[in-house]
């Protein structure tokens, strides 16, 4: 069976219906275990004190804010190249989730930065890139709402997604591009010296898994809704012609 078979709306609906409940359950378990473990069963950091626990919301949300846009980019490219409607609808479905993850990352970053940096906001390269990425999410959603023809909307939002990907990359690697700003490097790294301590690392991985599963569940659910809405609009249009 080819991966492209799932571009068929009927096949997508049948397959997603079988796995969606399991993904929701795994997301709920992972988030519950990870957040309880991180917030109540980890020690204070020797430098950051209890504020270090914001890491269990901030880091997974920031990762998913960027990865959601990457997923939208891939889905948009599939639409632009192969014209598969499910991919366009999946990109549209991912945008609200990505926007919320970006907002969570910005808000938790402000609450984390205030006691650590002495300010709620700083025009740091990574923070600025993240703010611009948030604005791109808003623009992407607004495009879909403003343009009546769905294919035209998919084309224009796909182009917007290509442009916004620059800021998704900057959000991830801004600290490496510019040796300035307050934001520290990555909390998770293949370099053991840069990684967080194991006592924080393991619950953080569980939280990240929970956020990933939550995103997948949201995208599948919203994509199914988008397919149903498109079918309803097609039926209504057909009835008007009769």
PDB file of C-alpha atoms in Angstrom:
ATOM      1  CA  UNK A   1       0.000   0.000   0.000  1.00  0.00           C
ATOM      2  CA  UNK A   2       1.359   3.408  -1.012  1.00  0.00           C
ATOM      3  CA  UNK A   3       1.474   6.391   1.323  1.00  0.00           C
ATOM      4  CA  UNK A   4      -0.417   8.338  -1.340  1.00  0.00           C
ATOM      5  CA  UNK A   5      -3.436   6.072  -0.800  1.00  0.00           C
ATOM      6  CA  UNK A   6      -4.144   8.077   2.355  1.00  0.00           C
ATOM      7  CA  UNK A   7      -4.612  11.176   0.206  1.00  0.00           C
ATOM      8  CA  UNK A   8      -7.978   9.643  -0.622  1.00  0.00           C
ATOM      9  CA  UNK A   9     -10.446  11.251   1.831  1.00  0.00           C
ATOM     10  CA  UNK A  10     -12.386   8.004   2.307  1.00  0.00           C
ATOM     11  CA  UNK A  11      -9.228   6.028   3.082  1.00  0.00           C
ATOM     12  CA  UNK A  12      -8.020   8.754   5.432  1.00  0.00           C
ATOM     13  CA  UNK A  13     -11.337   8.815   7.304  1.00  0.00           C
ATOM     14  CA  UNK A  14     -11.397   5.025   7.687  1.00  0.00           C
ATOM     15  CA  UNK A  15      -7.802   4.761   8.933  1.00  0.00           C
ATOM     16  CA  UNK A  16      -7.865   7.782  11.231  1.00  0.00           C
ATOM     17  CA  UNK A  17     -11.084   6.549  12.866  1.00  0.00           C
ATOM     18  CA  UNK A  18      -9.292   3.356  13.913  1.00  0.00           C
ATOM     19  CA  UNK A  19      -6.315   5.040  15.607  1.00  0.00           C
ATOM     20  CA  UNK A  20      -7.692   8.353  16.851  1.00  0.00           C
ATOM     21  CA  UNK A  21      -9.041   7.130  20.198  1.00  0.00           C
ATOM     22  CA  UNK A  22      -5.758   5.395  20.987  1.00  0.00           C
ATOM     23  CA  UNK A  23      -3.734   8.518  20.169  1.00  0.00           C
ATOM     24  CA  UNK A  24      -5.982  10.685  22.369  1.00  0.00           C
ATOM     25  CA  UNK A  25      -5.599   8.184  25.222  1.00  0.00           C
ATOM     26  CA  UNK A  26      -1.803   8.017  24.886  1.00  0.00           C
ATOM     27  CA  UNK A  27      -1.615  11.819  24.730  1.00  0.00           C
ATOM     28  CA  UNK A  28      -3.663  12.168  27.905  1.00  0.00           C
ATOM     29  CA  UNK A  29      -1.602   9.566  29.779  1.00  0.00           C
ATOM     30  CA  UNK A  30       1.735  11.036  28.659  1.00  0.00           C
ATOM     31  CA  UNK A  31       0.783  14.600  29.558  1.00  0.00           C
ATOM     32  CA  UNK A  32      -0.651  13.589  32.922  1.00  0.00           C
ATOM     33  CA  UNK A  33       2.370  11.485  33.878  1.00  0.00           C
ATOM     34  CA  UNK A  34       4.932  13.956  32.526  1.00  0.00           C
ATOM     35  CA  UNK A  35       3.454  17.096  34.092  1.00  0.00           C
ATOM     36  CA  UNK A  36       2.776  15.490  37.487  1.00  0.00           C
ATOM     37  CA  UNK A  37       6.258  13.952  37.515  1.00  0.00           C
ATOM     38  CA  UNK A  38       7.906  17.196  36.481  1.00  0.00           C
ATOM     39  CA  UNK A  39       5.969  19.620  38.671  1.00  0.00           C
ATOM     40  CA  UNK A  40       5.699  17.552  41.859  1.00  0.00           C
ATOM     41  CA  UNK A  41       8.498  14.970  41.873  1.00  0.00           C
ATOM     42  CA  UNK A  42      11.574  16.849  40.671  1.00  0.00           C
ATOM     43  CA  UNK A  43      13.853  19.026  42.855  1.00  0.00           C
ATOM     44  CA  UNK A  44      14.457  22.755  42.556  1.00  0.00           C
ATOM     45  CA  UNK A  45      17.329  23.747  40.316  1.00  0.00           C
ATOM     46  CA  UNK A  46      20.404  25.078  42.110  1.00  0.00           C
ATOM     47  CA  UNK A  47      20.332  28.250  39.986  1.00  0.00           C
ATOM     48  CA  UNK A  48      16.739  28.712  38.874  1.00  0.00           C
ATOM     49  CA  UNK A  49      14.935  27.335  41.885  1.00  0.00           C
ATOM     50  CA  UNK A  50      11.316  26.237  41.374  1.00  0.00           C
ATOM     51  CA  UNK A  51      10.968  28.286  38.169  1.00  0.00           C
ATOM     52  CA  UNK A  52      12.836  25.531  36.321  1.00  0.00           C
ATOM     53  CA  UNK A  53       9.557  23.574  36.254  1.00  0.00           C
ATOM     54  CA  UNK A  54       8.252  25.868  33.522  1.00  0.00           C
ATOM     55  CA  UNK A  55      10.524  23.799  31.278  1.00  0.00           C
ATOM     56  CA  UNK A  56       7.847  21.068  31.148  1.00  0.00           C
ATOM     57  CA  UNK A  57       5.467  23.415  29.343  1.00  0.00           C
ATOM     58  CA  UNK A  58       7.825  25.833  27.619  1.00  0.00           C
ATOM     59  CA  UNK A  59      10.196  23.461  25.851  1.00  0.00           C
ATOM     60  CA  UNK A  60       7.561  21.021  24.454  1.00  0.00           C
ATOM     61  CA  UNK A  61       5.343  23.924  23.357  1.00  0.00           C
ATOM     62  CA  UNK A  62       8.251  25.685  21.646  1.00  0.00           C
ATOM     63  CA  UNK A  63       9.304  22.490  19.883  1.00  0.00           C
ATOM     64  CA  UNK A  64       5.783  21.830  18.644  1.00  0.00           C
ATOM     65  CA  UNK A  65       5.309  25.446  17.555  1.00  0.00           C
ATOM     66  CA  UNK A  66       8.204  24.992  15.124  1.00  0.00           C
ATOM     67  CA  UNK A  67       7.452  21.394  14.143  1.00  0.00           C
ATOM     68  CA  UNK A  68       3.795  22.220  13.476  1.00  0.00           C
ATOM     69  CA  UNK A  69       4.901  24.786  10.909  1.00  0.00           C
ATOM     70  CA  UNK A  70       7.292  22.246   9.380  1.00  0.00           C
ATOM     71  CA  UNK A  71       4.414  19.792   9.093  1.00  0.00           C
ATOM     72  CA  UNK A  72       2.299  22.519   7.458  1.00  0.00           C
ATOM     73  CA  UNK A  73       5.151  23.209   5.039  1.00  0.00           C
ATOM     74  CA  UNK A  74       5.404  19.552   3.989  1.00  0.00           C
ATOM     75  CA  UNK A  75       1.629  19.260   3.605  1.00  0.00           C
ATOM     76  CA  UNK A  76       1.507  22.511   1.612  1.00  0.00           C
ATOM     77  CA  UNK A  77       4.279  21.327  -0.718  1.00  0.00           C
ATOM     78  CA  UNK A  78       2.370  18.094  -1.328  1.00  0.00           C
ATOM     79  CA  UNK A  79      -0.687  20.164  -2.212  1.00  0.00           C
ATOM     80  CA  UNK A  80       1.227  22.519  -4.499  1.00  0.00           C
ATOM     81  CA  UNK A  81       3.004  19.671  -6.297  1.00  0.00           C
ATOM     82  CA  UNK A  82       0.468  16.805  -6.315  1.00  0.00           C
ATOM     83  CA  UNK A  83      -2.829  18.613  -5.568  1.00  0.00           C
ATOM     84  CA  UNK A  84      -3.959  16.206  -2.859  1.00  0.00           C
ATOM     85  CA  UNK A  85      -6.818  17.870  -1.004  1.00  0.00           C
ATOM     86  CA  UNK A  86      -6.284  15.957   2.253  1.00  0.00           C
ATOM     87  CA  UNK A  87      -2.784  17.441   2.573  1.00  0.00           C
ATOM     88  CA  UNK A  88      -4.143  20.984   2.165  1.00  0.00           C
ATOM     89  CA  UNK A  89      -6.829  20.305   4.759  1.00  0.00           C
ATOM     90  CA  UNK A  90      -4.248  18.782   7.128  1.00  0.00           C
ATOM     91  CA  UNK A  91      -2.104  21.919   6.839  1.00  0.00           C
ATOM     92  CA  UNK A  92      -5.140  24.049   7.603  1.00  0.00           C
ATOM     93  CA  UNK A  93      -6.039  21.815  10.544  1.00  0.00           C
ATOM     94  CA  UNK A  94      -2.543  22.105  12.027  1.00  0.00           C
ATOM     95  CA  UNK A  95      -2.428  25.909  12.030  1.00  0.00           C
ATOM     96  CA  UNK A  96      -4.634  26.647  15.091  1.00  0.00           C
ATOM     97  CA  UNK A  97      -2.774  24.051  17.156  1.00  0.00           C
ATOM     98  CA  UNK A  98       0.573  25.487  16.078  1.00  0.00           C
ATOM     99  CA  UNK A  99      -0.588  29.004  16.906  1.00  0.00           C
ATOM    100  CA  UNK A 100      -1.658  27.949  20.415  1.00  0.00           C
ATOM    101  CA  UNK A 101       1.647  26.147  20.995  1.00  0.00           C
ATOM    102  CA  UNK A 102       3.505  29.295  19.920  1.00  0.00           C
ATOM    103  CA  UNK A 103       1.414  31.426  22.269  1.00  0.00           C
ATOM    104  CA  UNK A 104       2.094  29.002  25.140  1.00  0.00           C
ATOM    105  CA  UNK A 105       5.819  29.151  24.385  1.00  0.00           C
ATOM    106  CA  UNK A 106       5.797  32.963  24.364  1.00  0.00           C
ATOM    107  CA  UNK A 107       3.751  33.224  27.566  1.00  0.00           C
ATOM    108  CA  UNK A 108       5.716  30.626  29.533  1.00  0.00           C
ATOM    109  CA  UNK A 109       8.950  32.141  28.237  1.00  0.00           C
ATOM    110  CA  UNK A 110       7.892  35.500  29.655  1.00  0.00           C
ATOM    111  CA  UNK A 111       7.069  33.969  33.046  1.00  0.00           C
ATOM    112  CA  UNK A 112      10.378  32.119  33.009  1.00  0.00           C
ATOM    113  CA  UNK A 113      12.379  35.098  31.801  1.00  0.00           C
ATOM    114  CA  UNK A 114      11.106  37.623  34.328  1.00  0.00           C
ATOM    115  CA  UNK A 115      12.792  36.072  37.416  1.00  0.00           C
ATOM    116  CA  UNK A 116      15.823  34.881  35.421  1.00  0.00           C
ATOM    117  CA  UNK A 117      16.484  37.952  33.243  1.00  0.00           C
ATOM    118  CA  UNK A 118      14.650  40.620  35.211  1.00  0.00           C
ATOM    119  CA  UNK A 119      12.330  41.402  32.281  1.00  0.00           C
ATOM    120  CA  UNK A 120       9.186  39.934  30.759  1.00  0.00           C
ATOM    121  CA  UNK A 121      10.387  40.544  27.203  1.00  0.00           C
ATOM    122  CA  UNK A 122      13.646  41.158  25.410  1.00  0.00           C
ATOM    123  CA  UNK A 123      14.186  41.669  21.686  1.00  0.00           C
ATOM    124  CA  UNK A 124      16.350  38.585  21.670  1.00  0.00           C
ATOM    125  CA  UNK A 125      16.877  36.957  18.217  1.00  0.00           C
ATOM    126  CA  UNK A 126      15.013  33.781  19.140  1.00  0.00           C
ATOM    127  CA  UNK A 127      12.177  35.573  20.951  1.00  0.00           C
ATOM    128  CA  UNK A 128      11.726  38.007  18.074  1.00  0.00           C
ATOM    129  CA  UNK A 129      11.690  35.194  15.507  1.00  0.00           C
ATOM    130  CA  UNK A 130       9.108  33.357  17.609  1.00  0.00           C
ATOM    131  CA  UNK A 131       6.891  36.434  17.785  1.00  0.00           C
ATOM    132  CA  UNK A 132       7.057  36.809  13.988  1.00  0.00           C
ATOM    133  CA  UNK A 133       6.238  33.106  13.628  1.00  0.00           C
ATOM    134  CA  UNK A 134       3.146  33.671  15.797  1.00  0.00           C
ATOM    135  CA  UNK A 135       2.072  36.504  13.476  1.00  0.00           C
ATOM    136  CA  UNK A 136       2.551  34.205  10.482  1.00  0.00           C
ATOM    137  CA  UNK A 137       0.240  31.671  12.118  1.00  0.00           C
ATOM    138  CA  UNK A 138      -2.410  34.376  12.518  1.00  0.00           C
ATOM    139  CA  UNK A 139      -1.948  35.452   8.903  1.00  0.00           C
ATOM    140  CA  UNK A 140      -2.156  31.865   7.669  1.00  0.00           C
ATOM    141  CA  UNK A 141      -5.450  31.258   9.491  1.00  0.00           C
ATOM    142  CA  UNK A 142      -6.810  34.623   8.313  1.00  0.00           C
ATOM    143  CA  UNK A 143      -6.028  33.733   4.669  1.00  0.00           C
ATOM    144  CA  UNK A 144      -8.057  30.553   4.901  1.00  0.00           C
ATOM    145  CA  UNK A 145     -10.982  32.470   6.420  1.00  0.00           C
ATOM    146  CA  UNK A 146     -10.861  35.375   3.954  1.00  0.00           C
ATOM    147  CA  UNK A 147     -10.634  33.468   0.649  1.00  0.00           C
ATOM    148  CA  UNK A 148     -13.827  31.720  -0.428  1.00  0.00           C
ATOM    149  CA  UNK A 149     -12.418  29.361  -3.045  1.00  0.00           C
ATOM    150  CA  UNK A 150     -10.686  26.545  -1.104  1.00  0.00           C
ATOM    151  CA  UNK A 151      -8.173  25.708  -3.843  1.00  0.00           C
ATOM    152  CA  UNK A 152      -7.093  29.333  -4.177  1.00  0.00           C
ATOM    153  CA  UNK A 153      -6.841  29.584  -0.394  1.00  0.00           C
ATOM    154  CA  UNK A 154      -4.690  26.444  -0.311  1.00  0.00           C
ATOM    155  CA  UNK A 155      -2.397  27.862  -3.004  1.00  0.00           C
ATOM    156  CA  UNK A 156      -1.890  31.225  -1.268  1.00  0.00           C
ATOM    157  CA  UNK A 157      -1.487  29.753   2.210  1.00  0.00           C
ATOM    158  CA  UNK A 158       1.016  27.269   0.786  1.00  0.00           C
ATOM    159  CA  UNK A 159       3.123  30.151  -0.513  1.00  0.00           C
ATOM    160  CA  UNK A 160       2.763  31.930   2.840  1.00  0.00           C
ATOM    161  CA  UNK A 161       3.924  28.744   4.539  1.00  0.00           C
ATOM    162  CA  UNK A 162       7.087  28.725   2.437  1.00  0.00           C
ATOM    163  CA  UNK A 163       7.894  32.299   3.486  1.00  0.00           C
ATOM    164  CA  UNK A 164       7.087  31.677   7.150  1.00  0.00           C
ATOM    165  CA  UNK A 165       9.401  28.668   7.218  1.00  0.00           C
ATOM    166  CA  UNK A 166      12.339  31.084   7.310  1.00  0.00           C
ATOM    167  CA  UNK A 167      11.198  32.281  10.728  1.00  0.00           C
ATOM    168  CA  UNK A 168      10.513  28.723  11.881  1.00  0.00           C
ATOM    169  CA  UNK A 169      14.176  27.943  11.169  1.00  0.00           C
ATOM    170  CA  UNK A 170      15.314  31.170  12.848  1.00  0.00           C
ATOM    171  CA  UNK A 171      13.200  30.338  15.905  1.00  0.00           C
ATOM    172  CA  UNK A 172      15.086  27.075  16.269  1.00  0.00           C
ATOM    173  CA  UNK A 173      18.637  28.191  15.408  1.00  0.00           C
ATOM    174  CA  UNK A 174      18.723  31.924  16.178  1.00  0.00           C
ATOM    175  CA  UNK A 175      20.991  31.349  19.178  1.00  0.00           C
ATOM    176  CA  UNK A 176      23.483  29.601  16.906  1.00  0.00           C
ATOM    177  CA  UNK A 177      23.288  32.254  14.178  1.00  0.00           C
ATOM    178  CA  UNK A 178      23.876  35.214  16.494  1.00  0.00           C
ATOM    179  CA  UNK A 179      26.139  35.110  19.538  1.00  0.00           C
ATOM    180  CA  UNK A 180      23.965  37.571  21.377  1.00  0.00           C
ATOM    181  CA  UNK A 181      20.701  37.713  23.249  1.00  0.00           C
ATOM    182  CA  UNK A 182      19.584  36.376  26.591  1.00  0.00           C
ATOM    183  CA  UNK A 183      18.072  33.088  25.510  1.00  0.00           C
ATOM    184  CA  UNK A 184      20.161  30.073  26.378  1.00  0.00           C
ATOM    185  CA  UNK A 185      20.975  27.205  24.041  1.00  0.00           C
ATOM    186  CA  UNK A 186      18.979  24.022  23.571  1.00  0.00           C
ATOM    187  CA  UNK A 187      17.737  22.206  26.679  1.00  0.00           C
ATOM    188  CA  UNK A 188      17.929  18.890  24.829  1.00  0.00           C
ATOM    189  CA  UNK A 189      21.132  18.121  22.988  1.00  0.00           C
ATOM    190  CA  UNK A 190      23.201  15.185  21.800  1.00  0.00           C
ATOM    191  CA  UNK A 191      26.059  16.825  23.672  1.00  0.00           C
ATOM    192  CA  UNK A 192      25.774  15.561  27.249  1.00  0.00           C
ATOM    193  CA  UNK A 193      27.479  18.694  28.594  1.00  0.00           C
ATOM    194  CA  UNK A 194      24.737  20.928  27.174  1.00  0.00           C
ATOM    195  CA  UNK A 195      21.846  18.672  28.161  1.00  0.00           C
ATOM    196  CA  UNK A 196      19.727  19.244  31.250  1.00  0.00           C
ATOM    197  CA  UNK A 197      20.277  16.980  34.225  1.00  0.00           C
ATOM    198  CA  UNK A 198      18.717  13.511  34.029  1.00  0.00           C
ATOM    199  CA  UNK A 199      16.359  14.336  36.901  1.00  0.00           C
ATOM    200  CA  UNK A 200      14.727  16.945  34.652  1.00  0.00           C
ATOM    201  CA  UNK A 201      15.442  15.226  31.338  1.00  0.00           C
ATOM    202  CA  UNK A 202      13.302  12.091  31.755  1.00  0.00           C
ATOM    203  CA  UNK A 203      10.023  13.800  32.725  1.00  0.00           C
ATOM    204  CA  UNK A 204      10.695  16.370  30.009  1.00  0.00           C
ATOM    205  CA  UNK A 205      10.878  13.614  27.402  1.00  0.00           C
ATOM    206  CA  UNK A 206       7.523  12.269  28.601  1.00  0.00           C
ATOM    207  CA  UNK A 207       6.012  15.762  28.322  1.00  0.00           C
ATOM    208  CA  UNK A 208       7.416  16.167  24.813  1.00  0.00           C
ATOM    209  CA  UNK A 209       5.901  12.824  23.827  1.00  0.00           C
ATOM    210  CA  UNK A 210       2.581  14.012  25.241  1.00  0.00           C
ATOM    211  CA  UNK A 211       2.688  17.252  23.261  1.00  0.00           C
ATOM    212  CA  UNK A 212       3.556  15.381  20.053  1.00  0.00           C
ATOM    213  CA  UNK A 213       0.683  12.944  20.540  1.00  0.00           C
ATOM    214  CA  UNK A 214      -1.662  15.808  21.408  1.00  0.00           C
ATOM    215  CA  UNK A 215      -0.707  17.600  18.204  1.00  0.00           C
ATOM    216  CA  UNK A 216      -1.251  14.469  16.103  1.00  0.00           C
ATOM    217  CA  UNK A 217      -4.639  13.890  17.738  1.00  0.00           C
ATOM    218  CA  UNK A 218      -5.694  17.499  17.156  1.00  0.00           C
ATOM    219  CA  UNK A 219      -4.588  17.462  13.516  1.00  0.00           C
ATOM    220  CA  UNK A 220      -6.375  14.184  12.782  1.00  0.00           C
ATOM    221  CA  UNK A 221      -9.545  15.374  14.513  1.00  0.00           C
ATOM    222  CA  UNK A 222      -9.572  18.748  12.775  1.00  0.00           C
ATOM    223  CA  UNK A 223      -8.714  17.221   9.386  1.00  0.00           C
ATOM    224  CA  UNK A 224     -11.651  14.841   9.728  1.00  0.00           C
ATOM    225  CA  UNK A 225     -13.853  17.835  10.547  1.00  0.00           C
ATOM    226  CA  UNK A 226     -12.538  19.760   7.523  1.00  0.00           C
ATOM    227  CA  UNK A 227     -13.307  16.802   5.238  1.00  0.00           C
ATOM    228  CA  UNK A 228     -16.842  16.560   6.602  1.00  0.00           C
ATOM    229  CA  UNK A 229     -17.353  20.316   6.180  1.00  0.00           C
ATOM    230  CA  UNK A 230     -16.141  20.144   2.577  1.00  0.00           C
ATOM    231  CA  UNK A 231     -18.570  17.298   1.878  1.00  0.00           C
ATOM    232  CA  UNK A 232     -21.433  19.301   3.392  1.00  0.00           C
ATOM    233  CA  UNK A 233     -20.578  22.347   1.260  1.00  0.00           C
ATOM    234  CA  UNK A 234     -20.428  20.148  -1.857  1.00  0.00           C
ATOM    235  CA  UNK A 235     -23.867  18.695  -1.082  1.00  0.00           C
ATOM    236  CA  UNK A 236     -25.310  22.153  -0.458  1.00  0.00           C
ATOM    237  CA  UNK A 237     -23.879  23.405  -3.762  1.00  0.00           C
ATOM    238  CA  UNK A 238     -25.343  20.392  -5.569  1.00  0.00           C
ATOM    239  CA  UNK A 239     -28.784  21.002  -4.028  1.00  0.00           C
ATOM    240  CA  UNK A 240     -28.744  24.622  -5.163  1.00  0.00           C
ATOM    241  CA  UNK A 241     -28.165  23.477  -8.753  1.00  0.00           C
ATOM    242  CA  UNK A 242     -31.073  21.051  -8.683  1.00  0.00           C
TER     243      UNK A 242
END
